[in-house]
GROMACS .gro file of C-alpha atoms in nm:
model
  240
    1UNK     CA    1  13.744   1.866   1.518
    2UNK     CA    2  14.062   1.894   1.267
    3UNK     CA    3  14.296   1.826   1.554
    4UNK     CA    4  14.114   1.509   1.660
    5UNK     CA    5  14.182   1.374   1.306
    6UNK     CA    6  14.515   1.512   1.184
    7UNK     CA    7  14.833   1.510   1.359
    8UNK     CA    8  15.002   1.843   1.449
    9UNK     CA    9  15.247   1.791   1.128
   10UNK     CA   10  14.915   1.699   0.893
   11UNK     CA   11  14.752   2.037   1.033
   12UNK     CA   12  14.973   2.238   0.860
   13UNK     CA   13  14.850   2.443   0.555
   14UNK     CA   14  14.503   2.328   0.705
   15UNK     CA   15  14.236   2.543   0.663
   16UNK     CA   16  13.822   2.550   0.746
   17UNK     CA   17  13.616   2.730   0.515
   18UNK     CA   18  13.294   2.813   0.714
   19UNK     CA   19  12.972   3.067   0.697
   20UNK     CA   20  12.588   3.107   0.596
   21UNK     CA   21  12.617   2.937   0.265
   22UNK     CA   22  12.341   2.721   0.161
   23UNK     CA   23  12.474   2.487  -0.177
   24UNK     CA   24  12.118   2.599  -0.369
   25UNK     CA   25  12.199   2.967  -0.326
   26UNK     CA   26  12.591   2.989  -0.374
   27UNK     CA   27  12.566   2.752  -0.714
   28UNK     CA   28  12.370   3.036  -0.833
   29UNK     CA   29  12.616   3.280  -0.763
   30UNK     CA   30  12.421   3.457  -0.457
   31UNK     CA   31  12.582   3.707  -0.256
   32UNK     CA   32  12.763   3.511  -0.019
   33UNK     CA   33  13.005   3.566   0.296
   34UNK     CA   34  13.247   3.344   0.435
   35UNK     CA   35  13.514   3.305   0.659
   36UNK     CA   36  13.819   3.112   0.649
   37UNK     CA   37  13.997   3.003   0.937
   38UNK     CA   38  14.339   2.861   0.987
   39UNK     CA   39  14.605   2.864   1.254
   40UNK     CA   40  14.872   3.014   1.014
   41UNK     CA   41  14.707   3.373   0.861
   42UNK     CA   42  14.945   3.278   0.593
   43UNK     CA   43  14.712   3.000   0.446
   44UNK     CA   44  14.344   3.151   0.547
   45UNK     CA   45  14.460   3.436   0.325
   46UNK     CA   46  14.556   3.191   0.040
   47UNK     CA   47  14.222   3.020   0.084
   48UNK     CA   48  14.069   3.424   0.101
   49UNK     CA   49  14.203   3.500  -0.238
   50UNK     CA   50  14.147   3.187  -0.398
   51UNK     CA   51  13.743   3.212  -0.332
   52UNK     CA   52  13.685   3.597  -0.297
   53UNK     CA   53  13.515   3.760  -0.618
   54UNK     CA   54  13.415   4.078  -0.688
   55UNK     CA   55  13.068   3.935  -0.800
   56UNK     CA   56  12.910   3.734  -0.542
   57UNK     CA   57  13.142   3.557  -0.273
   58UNK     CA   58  13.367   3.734   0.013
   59UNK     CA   59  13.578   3.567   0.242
   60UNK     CA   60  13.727   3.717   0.558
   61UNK     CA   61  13.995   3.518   0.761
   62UNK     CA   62  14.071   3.446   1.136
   63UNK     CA   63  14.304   3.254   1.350
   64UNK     CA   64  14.024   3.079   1.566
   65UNK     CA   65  13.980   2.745   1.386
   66UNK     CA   66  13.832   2.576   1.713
   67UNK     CA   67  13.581   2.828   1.745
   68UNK     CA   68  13.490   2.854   1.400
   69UNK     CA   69  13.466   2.442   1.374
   70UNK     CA   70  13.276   2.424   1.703
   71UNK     CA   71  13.018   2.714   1.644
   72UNK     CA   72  12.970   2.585   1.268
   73UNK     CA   73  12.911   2.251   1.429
   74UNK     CA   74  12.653   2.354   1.748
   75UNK     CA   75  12.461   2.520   1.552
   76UNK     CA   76  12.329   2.231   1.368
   77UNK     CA   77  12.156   2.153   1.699
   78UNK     CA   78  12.034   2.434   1.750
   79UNK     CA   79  11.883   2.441   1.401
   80UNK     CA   80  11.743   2.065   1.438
   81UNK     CA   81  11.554   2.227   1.765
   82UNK     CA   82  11.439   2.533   1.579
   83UNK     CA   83  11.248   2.317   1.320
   84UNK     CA   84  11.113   2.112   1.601
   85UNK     CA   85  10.968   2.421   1.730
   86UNK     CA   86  10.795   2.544   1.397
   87UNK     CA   87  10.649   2.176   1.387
   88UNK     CA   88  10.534   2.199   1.703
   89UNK     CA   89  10.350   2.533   1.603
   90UNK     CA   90  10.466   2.766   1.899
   91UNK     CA   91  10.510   3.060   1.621
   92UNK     CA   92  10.797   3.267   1.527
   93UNK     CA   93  10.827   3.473   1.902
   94UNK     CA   94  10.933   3.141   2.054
   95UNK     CA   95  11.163   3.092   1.769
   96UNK     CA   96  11.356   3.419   1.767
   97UNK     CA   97  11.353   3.347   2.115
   98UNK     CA   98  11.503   2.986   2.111
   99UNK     CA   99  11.771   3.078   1.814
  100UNK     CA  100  11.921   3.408   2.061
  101UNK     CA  101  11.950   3.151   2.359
  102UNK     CA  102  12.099   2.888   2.150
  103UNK     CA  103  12.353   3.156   2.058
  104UNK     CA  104  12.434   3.214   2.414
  105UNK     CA  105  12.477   2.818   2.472
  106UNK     CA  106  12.710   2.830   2.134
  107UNK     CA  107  12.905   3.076   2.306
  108UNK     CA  108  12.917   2.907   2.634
  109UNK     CA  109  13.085   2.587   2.450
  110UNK     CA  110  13.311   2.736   2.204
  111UNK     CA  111  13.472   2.935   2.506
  112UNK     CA  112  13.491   2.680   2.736
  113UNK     CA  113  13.687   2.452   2.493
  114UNK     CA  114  13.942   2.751   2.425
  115UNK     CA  115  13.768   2.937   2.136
  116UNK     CA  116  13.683   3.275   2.104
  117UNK     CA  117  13.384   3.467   2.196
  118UNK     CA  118  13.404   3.704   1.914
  119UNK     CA  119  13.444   3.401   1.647
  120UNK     CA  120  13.047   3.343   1.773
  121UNK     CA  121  12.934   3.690   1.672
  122UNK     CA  122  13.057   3.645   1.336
  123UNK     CA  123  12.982   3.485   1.054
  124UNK     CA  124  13.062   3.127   1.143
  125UNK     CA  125  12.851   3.164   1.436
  126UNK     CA  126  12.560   3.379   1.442
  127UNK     CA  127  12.537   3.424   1.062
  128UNK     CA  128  12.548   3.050   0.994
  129UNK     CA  129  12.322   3.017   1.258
  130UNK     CA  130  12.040   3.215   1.192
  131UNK     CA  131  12.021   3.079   0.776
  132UNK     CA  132  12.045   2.729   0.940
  133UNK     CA  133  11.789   2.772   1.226
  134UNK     CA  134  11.522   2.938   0.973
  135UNK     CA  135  11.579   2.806   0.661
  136UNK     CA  136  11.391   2.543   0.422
  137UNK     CA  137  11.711   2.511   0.276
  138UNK     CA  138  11.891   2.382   0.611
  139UNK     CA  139  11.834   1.968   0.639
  140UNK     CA  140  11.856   2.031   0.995
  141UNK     CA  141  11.531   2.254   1.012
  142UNK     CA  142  11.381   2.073   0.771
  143UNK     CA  143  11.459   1.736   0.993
  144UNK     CA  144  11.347   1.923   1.324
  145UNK     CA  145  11.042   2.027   1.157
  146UNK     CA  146  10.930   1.649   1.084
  147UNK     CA  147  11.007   1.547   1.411
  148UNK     CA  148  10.797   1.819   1.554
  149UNK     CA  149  10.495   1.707   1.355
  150UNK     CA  150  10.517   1.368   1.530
  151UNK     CA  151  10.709   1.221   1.296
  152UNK     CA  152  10.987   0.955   1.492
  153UNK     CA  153  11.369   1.068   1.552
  154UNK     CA  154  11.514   0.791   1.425
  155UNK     CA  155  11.314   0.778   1.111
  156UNK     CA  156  11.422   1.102   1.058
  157UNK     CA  157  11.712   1.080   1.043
  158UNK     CA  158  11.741   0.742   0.908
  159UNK     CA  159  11.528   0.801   0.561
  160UNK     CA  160  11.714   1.151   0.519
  161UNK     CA  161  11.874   1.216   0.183
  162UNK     CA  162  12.146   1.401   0.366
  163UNK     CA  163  12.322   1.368   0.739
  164UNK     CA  164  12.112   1.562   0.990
  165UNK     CA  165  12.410   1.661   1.156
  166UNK     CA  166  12.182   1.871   1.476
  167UNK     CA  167  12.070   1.510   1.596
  168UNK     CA  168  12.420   1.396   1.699
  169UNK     CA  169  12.556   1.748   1.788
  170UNK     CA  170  12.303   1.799   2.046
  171UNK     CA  171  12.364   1.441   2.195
  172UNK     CA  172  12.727   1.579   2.213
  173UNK     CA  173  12.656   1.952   2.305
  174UNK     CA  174  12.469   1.807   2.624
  175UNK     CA  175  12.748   1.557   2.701
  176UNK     CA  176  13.012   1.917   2.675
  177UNK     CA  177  12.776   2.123   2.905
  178UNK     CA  178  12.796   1.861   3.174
  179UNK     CA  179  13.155   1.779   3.144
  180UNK     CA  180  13.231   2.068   3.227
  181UNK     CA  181  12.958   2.217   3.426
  182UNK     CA  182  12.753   2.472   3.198
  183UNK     CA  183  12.409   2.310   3.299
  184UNK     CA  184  12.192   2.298   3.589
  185UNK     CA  185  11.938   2.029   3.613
  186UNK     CA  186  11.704   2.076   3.890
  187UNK     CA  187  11.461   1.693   3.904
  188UNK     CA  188  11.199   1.669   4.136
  189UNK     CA  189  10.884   1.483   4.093
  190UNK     CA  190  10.829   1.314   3.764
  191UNK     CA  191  10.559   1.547   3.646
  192UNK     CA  192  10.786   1.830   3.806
  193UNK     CA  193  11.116   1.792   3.577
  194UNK     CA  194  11.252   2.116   3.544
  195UNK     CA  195  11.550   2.209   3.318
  196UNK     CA  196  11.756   2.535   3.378
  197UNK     CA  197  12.011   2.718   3.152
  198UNK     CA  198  12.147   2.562   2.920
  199UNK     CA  199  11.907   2.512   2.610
  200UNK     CA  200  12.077   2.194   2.549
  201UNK     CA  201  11.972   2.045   2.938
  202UNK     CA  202  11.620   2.072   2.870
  203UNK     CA  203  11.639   1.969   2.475
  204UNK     CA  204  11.838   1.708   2.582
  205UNK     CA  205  11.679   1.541   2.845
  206UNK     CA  206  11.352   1.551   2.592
  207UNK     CA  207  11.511   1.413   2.267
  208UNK     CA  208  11.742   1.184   2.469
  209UNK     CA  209  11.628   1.047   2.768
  210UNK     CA  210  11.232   1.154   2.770
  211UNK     CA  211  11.222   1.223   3.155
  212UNK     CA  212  10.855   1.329   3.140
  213UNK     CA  213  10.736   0.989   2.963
  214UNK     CA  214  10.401   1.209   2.863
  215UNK     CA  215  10.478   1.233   2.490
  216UNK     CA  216  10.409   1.575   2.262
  217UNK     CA  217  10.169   1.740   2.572
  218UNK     CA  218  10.393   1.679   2.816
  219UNK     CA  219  10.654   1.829   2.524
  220UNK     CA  220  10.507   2.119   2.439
  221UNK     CA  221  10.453   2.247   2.840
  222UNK     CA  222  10.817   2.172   2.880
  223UNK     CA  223  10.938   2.402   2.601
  224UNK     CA  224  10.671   2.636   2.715
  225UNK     CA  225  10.757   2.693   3.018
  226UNK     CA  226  11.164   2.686   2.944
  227UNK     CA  227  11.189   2.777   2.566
  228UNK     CA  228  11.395   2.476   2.465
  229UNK     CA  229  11.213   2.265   2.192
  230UNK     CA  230  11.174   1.891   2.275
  231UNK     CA  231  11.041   1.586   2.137
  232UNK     CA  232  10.863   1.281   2.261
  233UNK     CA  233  11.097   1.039   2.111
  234UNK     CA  234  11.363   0.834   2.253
  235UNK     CA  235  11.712   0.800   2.138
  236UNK     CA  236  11.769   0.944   1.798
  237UNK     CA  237  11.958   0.668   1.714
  238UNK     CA  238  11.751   0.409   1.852
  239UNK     CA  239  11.410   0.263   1.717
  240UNK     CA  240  11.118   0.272   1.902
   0.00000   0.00000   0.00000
């Protein structure tokens, strides 16, 4: 993300500070973990000592900035679909279930685009997902949940006090997966769609292009049968 909007001269002394750190908790000084990621150790450890306490906040550094920007990005989406999934009321089995897949498809993306595996497992990955995937606190959840009571994707987003950052993400996520092969989509009959690994195919192909045409039955079986959540709306981004 930073090198598609700074030149290689600008991206020096840059550094992303990522992690499982919801504003509402970290304003009141709640134990907090972070990690801060720059190609040059040199600055993460600047930005390390400049917001490490011995109170409430620790920062730890790495060297992956891609895979720290992409996981802390992907995960939106899959936090967007984990709210869609508590709206749609398939209880918190599916939802563990959904949140350790969508781990495996944040994995899948950040390595393909030359990050590292173990940046996933850590706090910029995993941690931040699993606060943003189950949290009140997350706007993505919270936006997923609406649109999993019925409420439309575009209002969602659209009347949103803050950027639901999952709804775009996924579009992109899905775009990523086929670029470069991740996803198998298996389409027979119309009433037959099936979606395969990745998360993101089936999700997709629900929240974007609404294959099925059956609305929040046709939804629901869909996710069932595939855990990937899925709603009946068209286009995020387009009314209707």
């Amino acid at each position: 993300i930073a090198e598609e909007i700074f030149t290689s001269s600008e991206m020096k002394g840059f550094v992303t500070l990522s992690g499982p750190s919801h504003a509402e908790e970290v304003i009141k000084r709640k134990l907090t973990l972070l990690v801060a990621a720059s190609k040059n150790i040199k600055d993460a450890e600047l930005v390390q000592q400049i917001f490490s306490n011995n109170t409430y906040m620790r920062v730890y550094t790495s060297t992956d900035i891609l895979g720290v920007e992409v996981a802390g990005s992907v995960k939106n989406a899959i936090a967007l679909i984990s709210g869609v999934c508590a709206g749609l009321g398939l209880g918190e089995n599916a939802r563990a279930a959904l949140i350790d897949r969508g781990a495996l498809e944040i994995i899948r993306i950040v390595a393909v685009l030359g990050g590292e595996k173990d940046t996933v497992y850590g706090l910029a990955g995993i941690g931040d997902l699993i606060v943003t995937a189950s949290s009140m606190n997350s706007r993505n959840f919270q936006a997923g949940l609406k649109i999993g009571q019925g409420q439309n994707v575009y209002d969602v987003v659209r009347d949103s006090k803050m950027v639901v950052e999952g709804a775009r993400v996924l579009e992109s996520a899905h775009h990523i997966a086929k670029k470069h092969n991740l996803l198998v989509i298996r389409e027979r009959k119309k009433d037959e769609f099936m979606a395969a690994d990745p998360l993101f195919a089936a999700a997709a192909c629900c929240v974007l292009y609404d294959p099925l045409g059956g609305g929040r039955p046709a939804a629901l079986e869909l996710l069932r049968c595939n855990f990937a959540v899925l709603c009946l709306c068209r286009h995020p981004f387009q009314k209707g």
